[in-house]
Amino acid sequence: MNMNKKIIIPLTILALLLIGGVVYLKLNLDKQKKENKAMQELAELDKKEMENEYQQFANQYSEMKTQINNDSIVAQLTNEQNKTQRLLEELRHVKSTDAAEITRLKKELATVRAVLRSYVMEIDSLNRLNQNLTAENTRVKGQYEAATRQIEGLNSEKAGLAQKVAIAAQLDATGISMTAMNKRGKKTHDMSKCKSIQVNFSLTKNVTAASGMKTIYVRIMSPTGTLLGGGGSFTYENRSLQCSMMKRIEYDGQETPVTMYWNVSQALVEGTYQVSIFADGNMIGSRSFAFK
């Protein structure tokens, strides 16, 4: 009987340990699934924003072609529209988890936006020249009624151009970097010694953007899908998002460097961190950084 007890007790302990291990593994798997889902949702949100912008730009090219009679410029607009539509189709067939391809298409998007701005300015200049010539012709001929009709038409075109300029005026954040800093304010590669995170980037030159004070919001997602929070909240895509940090800066249309700091308030882990930058209700830049 004593021999049976000696055998049963270790087997019971072993069974309990195995059950505990299975429960622990299941809890960890559930947690990992939730974290992966959060990162996937952010990636899908970023991809959807890019698709919307590509579609807007393609639509703008189509509208601009109806408002100008210059065949050479119309042909150029058609080429740019076809290129934008092709990039949009590429984006639609790319998985949101394909970081390399998403990064490439994001760079292409910035190029498309810059080209669109140049055409907006060129067409605006042509329209203003036409306005001046029309006004002069009207003054010389004294055709008041004809001048009135043309002014009404030009006002309508000007309103349409104002809408296009608003899209072209969106800010861009480039040269994004993320640096882990130790307690002495020096760069470190050891996340266990990190006391603050420094994020640097530049707002690109944009003469069509409104000058003045801008509020910049930065979100930093950890490798586990957790937001490094503490910066308050802001509105994006009709929803309230938490941010890691925010800063008010003065922007005059020229390239403007920005540096922001996040003080460590939670344990940091190794892996890939996602930095996303927002301003004026738009995501203006995003980049991933790997820390070991």
Coordinates of N, CA, C and O in Angstrom, one line a residue, residues 41-187:
E41 N -4.7 45.7 -37.4 CA -5.7 46.7 -37.6 C -5.0 48.0 -37.9 O -5.5 48.8 -38.8
L42 N -3.9 48.4 -37.2 CA -3.2 49.6 -37.6 C -2.6 49.6 -39.0 O -2.7 50.6 -39.7
A43 N -2.1 48.4 -39.4 CA -1.5 48.3 -40.7 C -2.7 48.4 -41.8 O -2.5 49.1 -42.8
E44 N -3.8 47.8 -41.5 CA -4.9 48.0 -42.4 C -5.4 49.4 -42.5 O -5.8 49.9 -43.6
L45 N -5.4 50.1 -41.4 CA -5.8 51.5 -41.4 C -4.9 52.4 -42.2 O -5.4 53.2 -43.0
D46 N -3.6 52.1 -42.1 CA -2.6 52.8 -42.8 C -2.8 52.6 -44.3 O -2.8 53.5 -45.2
K47 N -3.0 51.3 -44.7 CA -3.2 50.9 -46.1 C -4.4 51.5 -46.7 O -4.5 52.0 -47.8
K48 N -5.5 51.6 -45.9 CA -6.8 52.1 -46.4 C -6.6 53.6 -46.6 O -7.1 54.2 -47.6
E49 N -5.9 54.3 -45.7 CA -5.6 55.8 -45.9 C -4.9 56.0 -47.2 O -5.2 56.9 -48.0
M50 N -3.9 55.1 -47.5 CA -3.1 55.3 -48.7 C -4.0 55.1 -50.0 O -3.9 55.8 -51.0
E51 N -4.9 54.0 -49.9 CA -5.8 53.8 -51.0 C -6.7 55.0 -51.3 O -6.9 55.4 -52.4
N52 N -7.2 55.6 -50.2 CA -8.1 56.8 -50.3 C -7.4 57.9 -51.0 O -7.9 58.6 -51.9
E53 N -6.1 58.1 -50.6 CA -5.3 59.2 -51.2 C -5.1 59.0 -52.7 O -5.2 59.9 -53.5
Y54 N -4.6 57.7 -53.0 CA -4.4 57.4 -54.4 C -5.7 57.6 -55.3 O -5.6 58.2 -56.4
Q55 N -6.8 57.2 -54.7 CA -8.1 57.4 -55.5 C -8.4 58.9 -55.6 O -8.9 59.3 -56.7
Q56 N -8.2 59.7 -54.6 CA -8.5 61.1 -54.6 C -7.6 61.8 -55.7 O -8.1 62.6 -56.5
F57 N -6.3 61.4 -55.7 CA -5.4 62.0 -56.7 C -5.8 61.6 -58.1 O -5.8 62.5 -59.1
A58 N -6.2 60.4 -58.3 CA -6.7 59.9 -59.7 C -7.9 60.7 -60.1 O -8.0 61.1 -61.3
N59 N -8.8 60.9 -59.2 CA -10.0 61.7 -59.5 C -9.7 63.2 -59.8 O -10.3 63.8 -60.7
Q60 N -8.7 63.7 -59.0 CA -8.3 65.1 -59.3 C -7.8 65.3 -60.7 O -8.1 66.3 -61.4
Y61 N -6.9 64.3 -61.1 CA -6.4 64.4 -62.5 C -7.5 64.4 -63.5 O -7.5 65.2 -64.5
S62 N -8.5 63.6 -63.3 CA -9.7 63.5 -64.2 C -10.4 64.8 -64.3 O -10.8 65.3 -65.4
E63 N -10.7 65.5 -63.1 CA -11.4 66.7 -63.1 C -10.5 67.8 -63.7 O -11.1 68.7 -64.5
M64 N -9.2 67.8 -63.5 CA -8.4 68.9 -64.0 C -8.4 68.9 -65.5 O -8.3 69.9 -66.2
K65 N -8.5 67.7 -66.1 CA -8.4 67.6 -67.6 C -9.6 68.2 -68.2 O -9.6 68.7 -69.4
T66 N -10.8 68.3 -67.5 CA -12.0 68.9 -68.1 C -11.9 70.4 -68.0 O -12.8 71.1 -68.5
Q67 N -11.0 71.0 -67.3 CA -10.9 72.4 -67.0 C -9.8 73.1 -67.7 O -9.5 74.3 -67.4
I68 N -9.2 72.5 -68.7 CA -8.1 73.1 -69.5 C -8.2 72.6 -70.9 O -8.6 71.5 -71.2
N69 N -7.8 73.5 -71.8 CA -7.9 73.3 -73.3 C -6.5 73.0 -73.9 O -6.4 72.9 -75.1
N70 N -5.5 73.0 -73.1 CA -4.1 72.8 -73.6 C -3.9 71.3 -73.8 O -3.8 70.5 -72.9
D71 N -3.8 70.8 -75.1 CA -3.7 69.4 -75.4 C -2.4 68.8 -74.8 O -2.5 67.6 -74.4
S72 N -1.3 69.5 -74.8 CA -0.1 69.0 -74.3 C -0.2 68.7 -72.8 O 0.2 67.6 -72.3
I73 N -0.8 69.6 -72.0 CA -1.0 69.4 -70.6 C -2.0 68.3 -70.3 O -1.8 67.5 -69.4
V74 N -3.0 68.3 -71.1 CA -4.0 67.2 -71.0 C -3.4 65.8 -71.1 O -3.7 64.9 -70.4
A75 N -2.4 65.7 -72.1 CA -1.7 64.4 -72.3 C -0.9 64.1 -71.1 O -0.8 62.9 -70.7
Q76 N -0.2 65.1 -70.6 CA 0.6 64.9 -69.4 C -0.2 64.5 -68.2 O 0.2 63.5 -67.4
L77 N -1.4 65.1 -68.0 CA -2.3 64.8 -66.9 C -2.8 63.3 -67.1 O -2.9 62.6 -66.1
T78 N -3.0 62.9 -68.3 CA -3.5 61.6 -68.6 C -2.5 60.5 -68.2 O -2.8 59.5 -67.6
N79 N -1.2 60.8 -68.5 CA -0.1 59.9 -68.2 C 0.0 59.8 -66.7 O 0.2 58.7 -66.1
E80 N 0.0 60.9 -66.0 CA 0.1 60.9 -64.5 C -1.1 60.2 -63.9 O -1.0 59.5 -62.9
Q81 N -2.3 60.4 -64.5 CA -3.5 59.7 -63.9 C -3.4 58.2 -64.1 O -3.7 57.4 -63.2
N82 N -2.9 57.7 -65.3 CA -2.7 56.3 -65.5 C -1.7 55.7 -64.5 O -1.9 54.6 -64.0
K83 N -0.6 56.5 -64.3 CA 0.4 56.0 -63.3 C -0.2 55.9 -61.9 O 0.0 54.9 -61.2
T84 N -1.0 56.9 -61.5 CA -1.6 56.9 -60.2 C -2.6 55.7 -60.1 O -2.6 55.0 -59.0
Q85 N -3.3 55.4 -61.1 CA -4.3 54.3 -61.1 C -3.6 53.0 -61.0 O -4.0 52.1 -60.3
R86 N -2.4 52.9 -61.7 CA -1.6 51.7 -61.7 C -1.1 51.4 -60.3 O -1.2 50.3 -59.8
L87 N -0.6 52.4 -59.6 CA -0.1 52.3 -58.3 C -1.2 51.9 -57.3 O -1.0 51.2 -56.4
L88 N -2.4 52.5 -57.5 CA -3.5 52.2 -56.7 C -3.8 50.7 -56.8 O -4.1 50.0 -55.8
E89 N -3.8 50.1 -58.0 CA -4.1 48.7 -58.2 C -3.1 47.9 -57.5 O -3.4 46.8 -57.0
E90 N -1.8 48.3 -57.6 CA -0.7 47.5 -57.0 C -1.0 47.5 -55.5 O -0.8 46.5 -54.8
L91 N -1.3 48.7 -54.9 CA -1.6 48.8 -53.5 C -2.7 47.9 -53.0 O -2.7 47.2 -52.0
R92 N -3.8 47.8 -53.8 CA -5.0 47.0 -53.5 C -4.6 45.5 -53.5 O -5.3 44.8 -52.7
H93 N -3.6 45.1 -54.2 CA -3.3 43.7 -54.3 C -2.1 43.3 -53.3 O -1.7 42.2 -53.2
V94 N -1.7 44.3 -52.6 CA -0.6 44.1 -51.6 C -1.2 43.8 -50.2 O -2.1 44.5 -49.8
K95 N -0.6 42.9 -49.5 CA -1.1 42.6 -48.2 C -0.6 43.7 -47.2 O 0.6 44.2 -47.4
S96 N -1.4 44.1 -46.3 CA -1.0 45.1 -45.3 C 0.3 44.7 -44.5 O 0.9 45.6 -43.9
T97 N 0.5 43.4 -44.4 CA 1.7 43.0 -43.7 C 3.0 43.0 -44.5 O 4.0 42.7 -43.9
D98 N 2.9 43.3 -45.8 CA 4.1 43.3 -46.6 C 4.8 44.7 -46.4 O 4.5 45.6 -47.2
A99 N 5.6 44.8 -45.4 CA 6.2 46.1 -45.0 C 7.0 46.7 -46.1 O 6.9 47.9 -46.4
A100 N 7.8 45.9 -46.8 CA 8.7 46.5 -47.9 C 7.8 47.1 -49.0 O 8.1 48.2 -49.5
E101 N 6.8 46.4 -49.4 CA 6.0 46.9 -50.6 C 5.2 48.1 -50.1 O 5.0 49.0 -50.9
I102 N 4.7 48.1 -48.9 CA 3.9 49.2 -48.4 C 4.8 50.4 -48.3 O 4.4 51.6 -48.7
T103 N 6.0 50.3 -47.9 CA 7.0 51.4 -47.8 C 7.3 51.9 -49.2 O 7.3 53.2 -49.4
R104 N 7.5 51.0 -50.2 CA 7.7 51.5 -51.5 C 6.5 52.3 -52.1 O 6.7 53.4 -52.7
L105 N 5.3 51.8 -51.9 CA 4.1 52.5 -52.4 C 3.9 53.8 -51.7 O 3.3 54.7 -52.2
K106 N 4.3 53.9 -50.4 CA 4.2 55.1 -49.6 C 5.1 56.2 -50.2 O 4.7 57.4 -50.3
K107 N 6.3 55.8 -50.6 CA 7.2 56.7 -51.2 C 6.7 57.2 -52.6 O 6.8 58.3 -53.0
E108 N 6.1 56.2 -53.3 CA 5.5 56.6 -54.6 C 4.3 57.6 -54.4 O 4.1 58.5 -55.2
L109 N 3.6 57.4 -53.3 CA 2.5 58.3 -53.0 C 3.0 59.7 -52.8 O 2.3 60.7 -53.3
A110 N 4.1 59.8 -52.1 CA 4.6 61.2 -51.9 C 5.0 61.8 -53.2 O 4.9 63.0 -53.4
T111 N 5.6 61.0 -54.1 CA 6.0 61.5 -55.4 C 4.7 62.0 -56.2 O 4.7 63.1 -56.8
V112 N 3.7 61.2 -56.2 CA 2.4 61.5 -56.9 C 1.9 62.8 -56.3 O 1.4 63.7 -57.1
R113 N 1.9 63.0 -55.0 CA 1.4 64.2 -54.4 C 2.2 65.4 -54.8 O 1.6 66.5 -55.1
A114 N 3.5 65.3 -54.9 CA 4.3 66.4 -55.3 C 4.1 66.8 -56.8 O 4.0 68.0 -57.1
V115 N 3.9 65.8 -57.6 CA 3.6 66.1 -59.1 C 2.3 66.7 -59.2 O 2.1 67.7 -60.0
L116 N 1.3 66.3 -58.4 CA -0.1 66.9 -58.5 C 0.0 68.3 -58.1 O -0.6 69.2 -58.7
R117 N 0.8 68.6 -57.0 CA 0.9 70.0 -56.6 C 1.5 70.9 -57.7 O 1.0 72.0 -57.9
S118 N 2.5 70.4 -58.4 CA 3.1 71.2 -59.5 C 2.0 71.5 -60.6 O 2.0 72.6 -61.1
Y119 N 1.2 70.5 -60.9 CA 0.2 70.8 -61.9 C -0.9 71.7 -61.4 O -1.4 72.5 -62.2
V120 N -1.3 71.6 -60.2 CA -2.2 72.5 -59.6 C -1.7 74.0 -59.7 O -2.5 74.9 -60.1
M121 N -0.5 74.2 -59.4 CA 0.1 75.5 -59.5 C 0.2 76.0 -60.9 O -0.1 77.2 -61.2
E122 N 0.6 75.1 -61.8 CA 0.7 75.4 -63.2 C -0.6 75.8 -63.8 O -0.8 76.8 -64.5
I123 N -1.7 75.0 -63.6 CA -3.0 75.3 -64.1 C -3.6 76.5 -63.5 O -4.3 77.3 -64.1
D124 N -3.3 76.7 -62.2 CA -3.8 78.0 -61.5 C -3.1 79.2 -62.2 O -3.8 80.2 -62.4
S125 N -1.8 79.1 -62.5 CA -1.2 80.2 -63.2 C -1.8 80.5 -64.5 O -2.0 81.6 -64.9
L126 N -2.1 79.4 -65.3 CA -2.7 79.6 -66.6 C -4.1 80.2 -66.5 O -4.4 81.1 -67.3
N127 N -4.8 79.7 -65.5 CA -6.1 80.3 -65.3 C -6.1 81.8 -64.9 O -6.9 82.6 -65.4
R128 N -5.1 82.1 -64.1 CA -5.0 83.5 -63.7 C -4.5 84.4 -64.9 O -5.0 85.5 -65.1
L129 N -3.7 83.8 -65.8 CA -3.3 84.5 -67.0 C -4.5 84.7 -67.9 O -4.7 85.8 -68.5
N130 N -5.3 83.7 -68.0 CA -6.5 83.8 -68.8 C -7.5 84.8 -68.2 O -8.2 85.6 -69.0
Q131 N -7.5 84.9 -66.9 CA -8.4 85.9 -66.3 C -7.9 87.3 -66.7 O -8.8 88.1 -67.0
N132 N -6.6 87.5 -66.6 CA -6.1 88.8 -66.9 C -6.4 89.2 -68.4 O -6.8 90.3 -68.7
L133 N -6.1 88.2 -69.3 CA -6.4 88.5 -70.7 C -7.9 88.8 -71.0 O -8.2 89.7 -71.7
T134 N -8.7 88.0 -70.3 CA -10.1 88.2 -70.5 C -10.6 89.5 -69.9 O -11.4 90.2 -70.6
A135 N -10.1 89.9 -68.8 CA -10.4 91.2 -68.2 C -10.0 92.3 -69.1 O -10.7 93.3 -69.3
E136 N -8.8 92.2 -69.6 CA -8.3 93.3 -70.5 C -9.1 93.4 -71.8 O -9.5 94.5 -72.2
N137 N -9.4 92.2 -72.3 CA -10.2 92.2 -73.6 C -11.6 92.8 -73.3 O -12.2 93.5 -74.1
T138 N -12.2 92.4 -72.1 CA -13.5 93.0 -71.8 C -13.5 94.5 -71.6 O -14.4 95.2 -72.0
R139 N -12.4 95.0 -70.9 CA -12.3 96.4 -70.7 C -12.2 97.2 -72.0 O -12.8 98.2 -72.2
V140 N -11.4 96.6 -73.0 CA -11.2 97.3 -74.3 C -12.5 97.3 -75.1 O -12.9 98.3 -75.7
K141 N -13.1 96.2 -75.1 CA -14.3 96.1 -75.9 C -15.6 96.6 -75.2 O -16.6 96.8 -75.9
G142 N -15.4 96.8 -73.9 CA -16.6 97.4 -73.2 C -17.8 96.4 -73.1 O -18.9 96.9 -73.0
Q143 N -17.5 95.1 -73.2 CA -18.6 94.2 -73.2 C -18.9 93.7 -71.7 O -18.4 92.7 -71.3
Y144 N -19.7 94.5 -71.1 CA -19.9 94.3 -69.6 C -20.6 93.0 -69.4 O -20.2 92.3 -68.5
E145 N -21.6 92.7 -70.1 CA -22.4 91.5 -69.9 C -21.6 90.2 -70.1 O -21.6 89.3 -69.3
A146 N -20.7 90.2 -71.2 CA -19.9 89.1 -71.4 C -18.9 88.9 -70.3 O -18.5 87.8 -69.9
A147 N -18.3 90.1 -69.8 CA -17.3 90.0 -68.8 C -18.0 89.4 -67.5 O -17.3 88.6 -66.8
T148 N -19.2 89.8 -67.2 CA -19.9 89.2 -66.0 C -20.0 87.7 -66.1 O -19.8 87.0 -65.1
R149 N -20.4 87.2 -67.3 CA -20.5 85.8 -67.4 C -19.2 85.1 -67.2 O -19.1 84.0 -66.6
Q150 N -18.1 85.6 -67.8 CA -16.8 85.0 -67.7 C -16.3 85.0 -66.2 O -15.7 84.1 -65.8
I151 N -16.6 86.1 -65.5 CA -16.2 86.2 -64.1 C -16.9 85.1 -63.3 O -16.3 84.5 -62.4
E152 N -18.2 84.9 -63.6 CA -18.9 83.9 -62.8 C -18.3 82.5 -63.1 O -18.2 81.7 -62.2
G153 N -17.9 82.3 -64.3 CA -17.3 81.0 -64.7 C -16.0 80.8 -64.0 O -15.6 79.7 -63.5
L154 N -15.2 81.9 -64.0 CA -13.9 81.8 -63.4 C -14.0 81.6 -61.9 O -13.1 80.9 -61.3
N155 N -15.0 82.2 -61.3 CA -15.2 82.0 -59.8 C -15.4 80.6 -59.5 O -15.0 80.0 -58.5
S156 N -16.2 79.9 -60.4 CA -16.5 78.5 -60.2 C -15.3 77.7 -60.3 O -15.0 76.7 -59.6
E157 N -14.4 78.0 -61.3 CA -13.2 77.3 -61.5 C -12.3 77.5 -60.3 O -11.6 76.6 -59.9
K158 N -12.3 78.7 -59.8 CA -11.4 79.0 -58.7 C -11.8 78.2 -57.4 O -11.0 77.8 -56.7
A159 N -13.1 78.1 -57.2 CA -13.6 77.3 -56.1 C -13.1 75.8 -56.3 O -12.8 75.2 -55.3
G160 N -13.2 75.3 -57.5 CA -12.7 73.9 -57.7 C -11.3 73.8 -57.5 O -10.8 72.8 -56.9
L161 N -10.5 74.8 -57.9 CA -9.0 74.7 -57.7 C -8.7 74.8 -56.2 O -7.8 74.2 -55.7
A162 N -9.5 75.6 -55.4 CA -9.3 75.7 -54.0 C -9.4 74.4 -53.3 O -8.6 74.1 -52.4
Q163 N -10.3 73.5 -53.8 CA -10.5 72.2 -53.2 C -9.3 71.3 -53.5 O -8.8 70.6 -52.7
K164 N -8.8 71.5 -54.8 CA -7.6 70.7 -55.2 C -6.3 71.1 -54.4 O -5.5 70.3 -54.0
V165 N -6.2 72.4 -54.2 CA -5.1 73.0 -53.4 C -5.1 72.4 -52.0 O -4.1 72.1 -51.4
A166 N -6.3 72.2 -51.4 CA -6.4 71.7 -50.0 C -5.8 70.3 -50.0 O -5.2 70.0 -49.0
I167 N -6.0 69.5 -51.0 CA -5.5 68.1 -51.0 C -3.9 68.2 -51.2 O -3.2 67.6 -50.5
A168 N -3.5 69.1 -52.1 CA -2.1 69.2 -52.4 C -1.3 69.8 -51.2 O -0.1 69.7 -51.1
A169 N -2.1 70.5 -50.3 CA -1.4 71.2 -49.2 C -1.1 70.3 -48.0 O -0.6 70.8 -47.0
Q170 N -1.5 69.0 -48.1 CA -1.2 68.1 -47.0 C 0.3 68.1 -46.7 O 1.1 68.0 -47.5
L171 N 0.6 68.1 -45.4 CA 2.0 68.0 -45.0 C 2.6 66.6 -45.2 O 1.8 65.6 -45.2
D172 N 3.9 66.5 -45.3 CA 4.6 65.3 -45.4 C 5.8 65.3 -44.4 O 6.5 66.3 -44.2
A173 N 5.9 64.2 -43.6 CA 7.0 64.0 -42.7 C 8.0 63.0 -43.3 O 7.7 61.9 -43.7
T174 N 9.3 63.5 -43.5 CA 10.3 62.7 -44.1 C 11.5 62.6 -43.1 O 11.6 63.3 -42.1
G175 N 12.4 61.7 -43.5 CA 13.6 61.5 -42.6 C 13.3 61.1 -41.2 O 14.0 61.5 -40.3
I176 N 12.3 60.2 -41.1 CA 11.9 59.8 -39.7 C 12.9 58.9 -39.1 O 13.4 58.0 -39.7
S177 N 13.3 59.2 -37.8 CA 14.2 58.4 -37.1 C 13.8 58.2 -35.7 O 13.1 59.1 -35.1
M178 N 14.1 57.1 -35.1 CA 13.8 56.8 -33.7 C 15.0 56.3 -32.9 O 15.7 55.4 -33.4
T179 N 15.4 57.0 -31.8 CA 16.6 56.7 -31.1 C 16.3 56.4 -29.6 O 15.6 57.2 -29.0
A180 N 16.8 55.3 -29.1 CA 16.7 55.0 -27.7 C 17.8 55.7 -26.9 O 19.0 55.6 -27.3
M181 N 17.5 56.4 -25.9 CA 18.5 57.2 -25.1 C 18.6 56.7 -23.7 O 17.6 56.4 -23.1
N182 N 19.8 56.6 -23.1 CA 20.0 56.2 -21.8 C 19.8 57.4 -20.8 O 19.5 58.5 -21.2
K183 N 20.1 57.1 -19.5 CA 19.9 58.2 -18.5 C 20.8 59.4 -18.7 O 20.5 60.5 -18.1
R184 N 21.9 59.2 -19.4 CA 22.8 60.3 -19.6 C 22.5 61.1 -20.9 O 23.2 61.9 -21.4
G185 N 21.4 60.7 -21.6 CA 21.0 61.3 -22.8 C 21.9 60.8 -24.0 O 21.9 61.5 -25.0
K186 N 22.5 59.7 -23.9 CA 23.3 59.1 -25.0 C 22.5 58.0 -25.7 O 21.7 57.3 -25.1
K187 N 22.8 57.8 -26.9 CA 22.2 56.7 -27.7 C 22.6 55.4 -27.1 O 23.7 55.1 -26.8

